[in-house]
PDB file of C-alpha atoms and ligand atoms in Angstrom:
ATOM      1  CA  UNK A   1    -219.683  98.949 -84.810  1.00  0.00           C
ATOM      2  CA  UNK A   2    -218.308  97.466 -81.581  1.00  0.00           C
ATOM      3  CA  UNK A   3    -214.587  98.105 -80.996  1.00  0.00           C
ATOM      4  CA  UNK A   4    -212.342  96.230 -78.580  1.00  0.00           C
ATOM      5  CA  UNK A   5    -209.128  98.269 -78.247  1.00  0.00           C
ATOM      6  CA  UNK A   6    -205.862  96.673 -77.042  1.00  0.00           C
ATOM      7  CA  UNK A   7    -203.205  98.826 -75.347  1.00  0.00           C
ATOM      8  CA  UNK A   8    -199.826  98.405 -73.608  1.00  0.00           C
ATOM      9  CA  UNK A   9    -198.898 101.991 -72.767  1.00  0.00           C
ATOM     10  CA  UNK A  10    -200.076 105.596 -72.452  1.00  0.00           C
ATOM     11  CA  UNK A  11    -203.189 105.068 -74.606  1.00  0.00           C
ATOM     12  CA  UNK A  12    -203.259 108.396 -76.462  1.00  0.00           C
ATOM     13  CA  UNK A  13    -204.538 106.593 -79.563  1.00  0.00           C
ATOM     14  CA  UNK A  14    -207.197 104.913 -77.398  1.00  0.00           C
ATOM     15  CA  UNK A  15    -208.143 108.314 -75.975  1.00  0.00           C
ATOM     16  CA  UNK A  16    -208.674 109.674 -79.485  1.00  0.00           C
ATOM     17  CA  UNK A  17    -211.025 106.760 -80.247  1.00  0.00           C
ATOM     18  CA  UNK A  18    -212.899 107.262 -76.953  1.00  0.00           C
ATOM     19  CA  UNK A  19    -213.318 110.983 -77.726  1.00  0.00           C
ATOM     20  CA  UNK A  20    -214.517 110.313 -81.281  1.00  0.00           C
ATOM     21  CA  UNK A  21    -216.944 107.583 -80.172  1.00  0.00           C
ATOM     22  CA  UNK A  22    -218.644 110.041 -77.799  1.00  0.00           C
ATOM     23  CA  UNK A  23    -220.301 111.428 -80.959  1.00  0.00           C
ATOM     24  CA  UNK A  24    -222.941 108.919 -82.054  1.00  0.00           C
ATOM     25  CA  UNK A  25    -222.414 109.861 -85.698  1.00  0.00           C
ATOM     26  CA  UNK A  26    -218.934 108.322 -85.492  1.00  0.00           C
ATOM     27  CA  UNK A  27    -220.570 104.920 -85.997  1.00  0.00           C
ATOM     28  CA  UNK A  28    -218.441 102.959 -83.535  1.00  0.00           C
ATOM     29  CA  UNK A  29    -218.207 102.541 -79.772  1.00  0.00           C
ATOM     30  CA  UNK A  30    -215.366 101.242 -77.618  1.00  0.00           C
ATOM     31  CA  UNK A  31    -217.019  98.331 -75.804  1.00  0.00           C
ATOM     32  CA  UNK A  32    -213.898  97.157 -73.949  1.00  0.00           C
ATOM     33  CA  UNK A  33    -210.187  97.868 -73.545  1.00  0.00           C
ATOM     34  CA  UNK A  34    -207.714  95.008 -73.122  1.00  0.00           C
ATOM     35  CA  UNK A  35    -204.050  95.074 -72.091  1.00  0.00           C
ATOM     36  CA  UNK A  36    -201.129  92.696 -71.634  1.00  0.00           C
ATOM     37  CA  UNK A  37    -200.041  94.392 -68.409  1.00  0.00           C
ATOM     38  CA  UNK A  38    -201.511  96.161 -65.363  1.00  0.00           C
ATOM     39  CA  UNK A  39    -200.966  99.728 -64.194  1.00  0.00           C
ATOM     40  CA  UNK A  40    -200.738 101.529 -67.551  1.00  0.00           C
ATOM     41  CA  UNK A  41    -202.322 104.881 -68.376  1.00  0.00           C
ATOM     42  CA  UNK A  42    -204.285 103.248 -71.200  1.00  0.00           C
ATOM     43  CA  UNK A  43    -206.311 101.237 -68.673  1.00  0.00           C
ATOM     44  CA  UNK A  44    -206.837 104.333 -66.516  1.00  0.00           C
ATOM     45  CA  UNK A  45    -208.201 106.188 -69.557  1.00  0.00           C
ATOM     46  CA  UNK A  46    -210.707 103.372 -70.154  1.00  0.00           C
ATOM     47  CA  UNK A  47    -211.769 103.353 -66.509  1.00  0.00           C
ATOM     48  CA  UNK A  48    -212.255 107.158 -66.557  1.00  0.00           C
ATOM     49  CA  UNK A  49    -214.492 106.689 -69.605  1.00  0.00           C
ATOM     50  CA  UNK A  50    -216.486 103.944 -67.854  1.00  0.00           C
ATOM     51  CA  UNK A  51    -215.362 101.314 -70.385  1.00  0.00           C
ATOM     52  CA  UNK A  52    -214.834  97.717 -69.169  1.00  0.00           C
ATOM     53  CA  UNK A  53    -211.209  96.550 -69.118  1.00  0.00           C
ATOM     54  CA  UNK A  54    -209.354  93.237 -69.004  1.00  0.00           C
ATOM     55  CA  UNK A  55    -205.704  92.219 -68.609  1.00  0.00           C
ATOM     56  CA  UNK A  56    -204.124  89.011 -69.924  1.00  0.00           C
ATOM     57  CA  UNK A  57    -200.437  88.743 -68.960  1.00  0.00           C
ATOM     58  CA  UNK A  58    -198.219  86.362 -70.857  1.00  0.00           C
ATOM     59  CA  UNK A  59    -196.419  85.599 -67.575  1.00  0.00           C
ATOM     60  CA  UNK A  60    -199.663  84.204 -66.132  1.00  0.00           C
ATOM     61  CA  UNK A  61    -199.685  81.455 -68.779  1.00  0.00           C
ATOM     62  CA  UNK A  62    -197.594  78.300 -69.156  1.00  0.00           C
ATOM     63  CA  UNK A  63    -196.907  79.088 -72.819  1.00  0.00           C
ATOM     64  CA  UNK A  64    -197.731  81.406 -75.712  1.00  0.00           C
ATOM     65  CA  UNK A  65    -200.538  79.221 -77.051  1.00  0.00           C
ATOM     66  CA  UNK A  66    -202.345  79.421 -73.716  1.00  0.00           C
ATOM     67  CA  UNK A  67    -202.081  83.227 -73.735  1.00  0.00           C
ATOM     68  CA  UNK A  68    -203.289  83.376 -77.333  1.00  0.00           C
ATOM     69  CA  UNK A  69    -206.367  81.315 -76.467  1.00  0.00           C
ATOM     70  CA  UNK A  70    -207.042  83.343 -73.328  1.00  0.00           C
ATOM     71  CA  UNK A  71    -206.831  86.788 -74.908  1.00  0.00           C
ATOM     72  CA  UNK A  72    -208.981  85.650 -77.850  1.00  0.00           C
ATOM     73  CA  UNK A  73    -211.650  84.491 -75.381  1.00  0.00           C
ATOM     74  CA  UNK A  74    -211.515  87.774 -73.426  1.00  0.00           C
ATOM     75  CA  UNK A  75    -211.926  89.724 -76.689  1.00  0.00           C
ATOM     76  CA  UNK A  76    -214.715  87.425 -77.951  1.00  0.00           C
ATOM     77  CA  UNK A  77    -216.710  88.001 -74.764  1.00  0.00           C
ATOM     78  CA  UNK A  78    -217.390  91.556 -76.009  1.00  0.00           C
ATOM     79  CA  UNK A  79    -218.440  90.462 -79.510  1.00  0.00           C
ATOM     80  CA  UNK A  80    -216.391  93.103 -81.379  1.00  0.00           C
ATOM     81  CA  UNK A  81    -216.854  93.922 -85.048  1.00  0.00           C
ATOM     82  CA  UNK A  82    -213.286  95.292 -85.160  1.00  0.00           C
ATOM     83  CA  UNK A  83    -210.327  94.775 -82.798  1.00  0.00           C
ATOM     84  CA  UNK A  84    -207.978  97.794 -82.725  1.00  0.00           C
ATOM     85  CA  UNK A  85    -204.372  97.472 -81.506  1.00  0.00           C
ATOM     86  CA  UNK A  86    -203.414 100.963 -80.287  1.00  0.00           C
ATOM     87  CA  UNK A  87    -199.874 100.727 -79.006  1.00  0.00           C
ATOM     88  CA  UNK A  88    -200.339  97.043 -78.136  1.00  0.00           C
ATOM     89  CA  UNK A  89    -196.901  95.462 -77.848  1.00  0.00           C
ATOM     90  CA  UNK A  90    -197.694  91.792 -78.471  1.00  0.00           C
ATOM     91  CA  UNK A  91    -198.135  89.820 -81.687  1.00  0.00           C
ATOM     92  CA  UNK A  92    -201.636  88.318 -81.686  1.00  0.00           C
ATOM     93  CA  UNK A  93    -201.908  84.663 -82.682  1.00  0.00           C
ATOM     94  CA  UNK A  94    -204.359  82.755 -84.876  1.00  0.00           C
ATOM     95  CA  UNK A  95    -207.112  82.428 -82.220  1.00  0.00           C
ATOM     96  CA  UNK A  96    -207.632  86.206 -82.425  1.00  0.00           C
ATOM     97  CA  UNK A  97    -206.552  86.846 -86.035  1.00  0.00           C
ATOM     98  CA  UNK A  98    -208.822  84.099 -87.383  1.00  0.00           C
ATOM     99  CA  UNK A  99    -211.827  85.322 -85.405  1.00  0.00           C
ATOM    100  CA  UNK A 100    -211.848  89.094 -85.935  1.00  0.00           C
ATOM    101  CA  UNK A 101    -210.588  91.819 -88.254  1.00  0.00           C
ATOM    102  CA  UNK A 102    -207.626  93.294 -86.349  1.00  0.00           C
ATOM    103  CA  UNK A 103    -206.484  96.829 -87.193  1.00  0.00           C
ATOM    104  CA  UNK A 104    -203.073  98.017 -85.980  1.00  0.00           C
ATOM    105  CA  UNK A 105    -201.242 101.344 -86.072  1.00  0.00           C
ATOM    106  CA  UNK A 106    -197.501 101.854 -86.456  1.00  0.00           C
ATOM    107  CA  UNK A 107    -195.405 105.066 -86.173  1.00  0.00           C
ATOM    108  CA  UNK A 108    -193.521 104.628 -89.459  1.00  0.00           C
ATOM    109  CA  UNK A 109    -194.267 104.322 -93.191  1.00  0.00           C
ATOM    110  CA  UNK A 110    -194.344 100.520 -93.540  1.00  0.00           C
ATOM    111  CA  UNK A 111    -192.709  98.509 -94.961  1.00  0.00           C
ATOM    112  CA  UNK A 112    -189.977 100.800 -93.663  1.00  0.00           C
ATOM    113  CA  UNK A 113    -188.981 100.427 -90.026  1.00  0.00           C
ATOM    114  CA  UNK A 114    -191.327  97.715 -88.700  1.00  0.00           C
ATOM    115  CA  UNK A 115    -191.130  96.456 -85.138  1.00  0.00           C
ATOM    116  CA  UNK A 116    -191.015  97.911 -81.673  1.00  0.00           C
ATOM    117  CA  UNK A 117    -188.558 100.769 -82.473  1.00  0.00           C
ATOM    118  CA  UNK A 118    -189.875 102.247 -85.726  1.00  0.00           C
ATOM    119  CA  UNK A 119    -189.301 105.863 -84.656  1.00  0.00           C
ATOM    120  CA  UNK A 120    -185.784 105.237 -83.325  1.00  0.00           C
ATOM    121  CA  UNK A 121    -184.849 103.233 -86.447  1.00  0.00           C
ATOM    122  CA  UNK A 122    -186.113 105.944 -88.838  1.00  0.00           C
ATOM    123  CA  UNK A 123    -184.182 108.627 -86.939  1.00  0.00           C
ATOM    124  CA  UNK A 124    -181.017 106.498 -86.914  1.00  0.00           C
ATOM    125  CA  UNK A 125    -181.340 105.872 -90.637  1.00  0.00           C
ATOM    126  CA  UNK A 126    -181.434 109.616 -91.302  1.00  0.00           C
ATOM    127  CA  UNK A 127    -184.738 109.760 -93.226  1.00  0.00           C
ATOM    128  CA  UNK A 128    -186.185 113.260 -93.854  1.00  0.00           C
ATOM    129  CA  UNK A 129    -189.757 111.984 -94.001  1.00  0.00           C
ATOM    130  CA  UNK A 130    -191.323 109.232 -91.940  1.00  0.00           C
ATOM    131  CA  UNK A 131    -194.966 108.903 -90.874  1.00  0.00           C
ATOM    132  CA  UNK A 132    -197.585 106.484 -89.607  1.00  0.00           C
ATOM    133  CA  UNK A 133    -199.463 103.518 -90.989  1.00  0.00           C
ATOM    134  CA  UNK A 134    -202.844 101.944 -90.204  1.00  0.00           C
ATOM    135  CA  UNK A 135    -202.884  98.329 -91.367  1.00  0.00           C
ATOM    136  CA  UNK A 136    -204.435  94.938 -90.758  1.00  0.00           C
ATOM    137  CA  UNK A 137    -202.558  92.786 -88.281  1.00  0.00           C
ATOM    138  CA  UNK A 138    -201.448  89.421 -89.589  1.00  0.00           C
ATOM    139  CA  UNK A 139    -199.203  86.687 -88.180  1.00  0.00           C
ATOM    140  CA  UNK A 140    -196.083  88.719 -88.956  1.00  0.00           C
ATOM    141  CA  UNK A 141    -194.608  91.829 -87.358  1.00  0.00           C
ATOM    142  CA  UNK A 142    -196.273  94.855 -89.004  1.00  0.00           C
ATOM    143  CA  UNK A 143    -196.665  92.959 -92.317  1.00  0.00           C
ATOM    144  CA  UNK A 144    -200.444  93.078 -92.846  1.00  0.00           C
ATOM    145  CA  UNK A 145    -202.224  94.834 -95.758  1.00  0.00           C
ATOM    146  CA  UNK A 146    -201.933  98.626 -95.494  1.00  0.00           C
ATOM    147  CA  UNK A 147    -205.180 100.576 -95.034  1.00  0.00           C
ATOM    148  CA  UNK A 148    -203.965 104.200 -94.654  1.00  0.00           C
ATOM    149  CA  UNK A 149    -200.731 106.181 -94.279  1.00  0.00           C
ATOM    150  CA  UNK A 150    -199.731 109.789 -93.521  1.00  0.00           C
ATOM    151  CA  UNK A 151    -196.245 111.350 -93.900  1.00  0.00           C
ATOM    152  CA  UNK A 152    -194.549 113.258 -91.087  1.00  0.00           C
ATOM    153  CA  UNK A 153    -191.410 115.367 -91.634  1.00  0.00           C
ATOM    154  CA  UNK A 154    -188.350 114.879 -89.439  1.00  0.00           C
ATOM    155  CA  UNK A 155    -187.100 118.189 -88.004  1.00  0.00           C
ATOM    156  CA  UNK A 156    -183.459 119.172 -87.410  1.00  0.00           C
ATOM    157  CA  UNK A 157    -182.602 118.315 -83.831  1.00  0.00           C
ATOM    158  CA  UNK A 158    -185.406 115.787 -83.446  1.00  0.00           C
ATOM    159  CA  UNK A 159    -184.801 113.032 -80.973  1.00  0.00           C
ATOM    160  CA  UNK A 160    -186.908 109.867 -80.632  1.00  0.00           C
ATOM    161  CA  UNK A 161    -189.275 111.524 -78.182  1.00  0.00           C
ATOM    162  CA  UNK A 162    -189.932 114.754 -80.130  1.00  0.00           C
ATOM    163  CA  UNK A 163    -190.332 112.875 -83.403  1.00  0.00           C
ATOM    164  CA  UNK A 164    -192.638 110.231 -81.866  1.00  0.00           C
ATOM    165  CA  UNK A 165    -194.816 112.929 -80.292  1.00  0.00           C
ATOM    166  CA  UNK A 166    -195.117 114.696 -83.667  1.00  0.00           C
ATOM    167  CA  UNK A 167    -195.999 111.378 -85.338  1.00  0.00           C
ATOM    168  CA  UNK A 168    -198.572 110.581 -82.658  1.00  0.00           C
ATOM    169  CA  UNK A 169    -200.440 113.848 -83.273  1.00  0.00           C
ATOM    170  CA  UNK A 170    -200.928 112.665 -86.877  1.00  0.00           C
ATOM    171  CA  UNK A 171    -201.349 108.980 -86.033  1.00  0.00           C
ATOM    172  CA  UNK A 172    -204.316 109.414 -83.692  1.00  0.00           C
ATOM    173  CA  UNK A 173    -206.203 111.431 -86.329  1.00  0.00           C
ATOM    174  CA  UNK A 174    -205.433 108.846 -89.029  1.00  0.00           C
ATOM    175  CA  UNK A 175    -206.529 105.987 -86.763  1.00  0.00           C
ATOM    176  CA  UNK A 176    -209.812 107.682 -85.767  1.00  0.00           C
ATOM    177  CA  UNK A 177    -210.660 108.599 -89.370  1.00  0.00           C
ATOM    178  CA  UNK A 178    -209.748 105.165 -90.759  1.00  0.00           C
ATOM    179  CA  UNK A 179    -211.553 103.116 -88.094  1.00  0.00           C
ATOM    180  CA  UNK A 180    -214.592 105.403 -88.383  1.00  0.00           C
ATOM    181  CA  UNK A 181    -214.781 104.920 -92.163  1.00  0.00           C
ATOM    182  CA  UNK A 182    -214.387 101.157 -91.756  1.00  0.00           C
ATOM    183  CA  UNK A 183    -217.176 101.104 -89.180  1.00  0.00           C
ATOM    184  CA  UNK A 184    -219.564 103.259 -91.228  1.00  0.00           C
ATOM    185  CA  UNK A 185    -218.697 102.183 -94.782  1.00  0.00           C
ATOM    186  CA  UNK A 186    -217.128  98.742 -94.551  1.00  0.00           C
ATOM    187  CA  UNK A 187    -214.135  97.604 -96.615  1.00  0.00           C
ATOM    188  CA  UNK A 188    -212.937  94.996 -99.086  1.00  0.00           C
ATOM    189  CA  UNK A 189    -209.505  93.365 -99.250  1.00  0.00           C
ATOM    190  CA  UNK A 190    -208.150  92.047-102.589  1.00  0.00           C
ATOM    191  CA  UNK A 191    -204.732  90.508-102.062  1.00  0.00           C
ATOM    192  CA  UNK A 192    -202.747  93.259-100.347  1.00  0.00           C
ATOM    193  CA  UNK A 193    -205.120  96.013-101.478  1.00  0.00           C
ATOM    194  CA  UNK A 194    -207.696  97.427 -99.090  1.00  0.00           C
ATOM    195  CA  UNK A 195    -210.555  99.566-100.358  1.00  0.00           C
ATOM    196  CA  UNK A 196    -212.757 101.435 -97.886  1.00  0.00           C
ATOM    197  CA  UNK A 197    -216.402 102.045 -98.577  1.00  0.00           C
ATOM    198  CA  UNK A 198    -219.188 100.004-100.098  1.00  0.00           C
TER     199      UNK A 198
HETATM  200  C1  GRF B   1    -198.036 104.598 -80.928  1.00  0.00           C
HETATM  201  O1  GRF B   1    -197.222 105.446 -81.727  1.00  0.00           O
HETATM  202  C2  GRF B   1    -198.070 103.224 -81.526  1.00  0.00           C
HETATM  203  O2  GRF B   1    -198.121 103.205 -82.939  1.00  0.00           O
HETATM  204  C3  GRF B   1    -196.743 102.681 -81.062  1.00  0.00           C
HETATM  205  O3  GRF B   1    -196.566 103.159 -79.748  1.00  0.00           O
HETATM  206  C4  GRF B   1    -197.375 104.328 -79.581  1.00  0.00           C
HETATM  207  C5  GRF B   1    -198.408 104.016 -78.533  1.00  0.00           C
HETATM  208  O4  GRF B   1    -198.892 105.226 -78.095  1.00  0.00           O
HETATM  209  N1  GRF B   1    -196.745 101.229 -81.086  1.00  0.00           N
HETATM  210  P1  GRF B   1    -200.207 105.260 -77.131  1.00  0.00           P
HETATM  211  O5  GRF B   1    -200.066 104.132 -76.131  1.00  0.00           O
HETATM  212  O6  GRF B   1    -201.403 105.112 -78.021  1.00  0.00           O
HETATM  213  O7  GRF B   1    -200.108 106.629 -76.487  1.00  0.00           O
END
């Protein structure tokens, strides 16, 4: 399977996919890495791995629709079988969502704590258990059908950074395992229910 991975930040989830894809038995390769901004570690990780990169900034476009069309075209150029959002901080529009399966990862147990501050919101709420979710992206914010989840305990004295780091150690394993199974075994979606495997 051909993966295009979209990033906006440090790219530790991307790095886990790059490391897994180095083993041919994984069944998927990262054919390109896209971002919505320049100068992020995620792009540097792709360059170090010799993977082509592209950047589409919203600010370079007259409106959202133009950006949506542009990023869909950049992704399509690499003919992906799966698009993976790994810390990508934009909502993808119909030009991308209608063309490819888009898998996203979120550092909370959806439907709890969606959005850009899932870790902070869980901590503020006082939950004892949070976690991470791998799901399909849809037109909403973290509302797509859930594919996989893993719980992560909140420790006394956790702050947003310590909790997010603990979640990310679990999240990158869940993302690699889930994307690998999708690539090797396929999946079916019935309503909101996703089943991996043939
Ligand atoms: C991940 O926890 C992702 O779910 C969230 O932000 C983090 C990105 O981390 N949106 P990285 O860029 O993969 O290191």
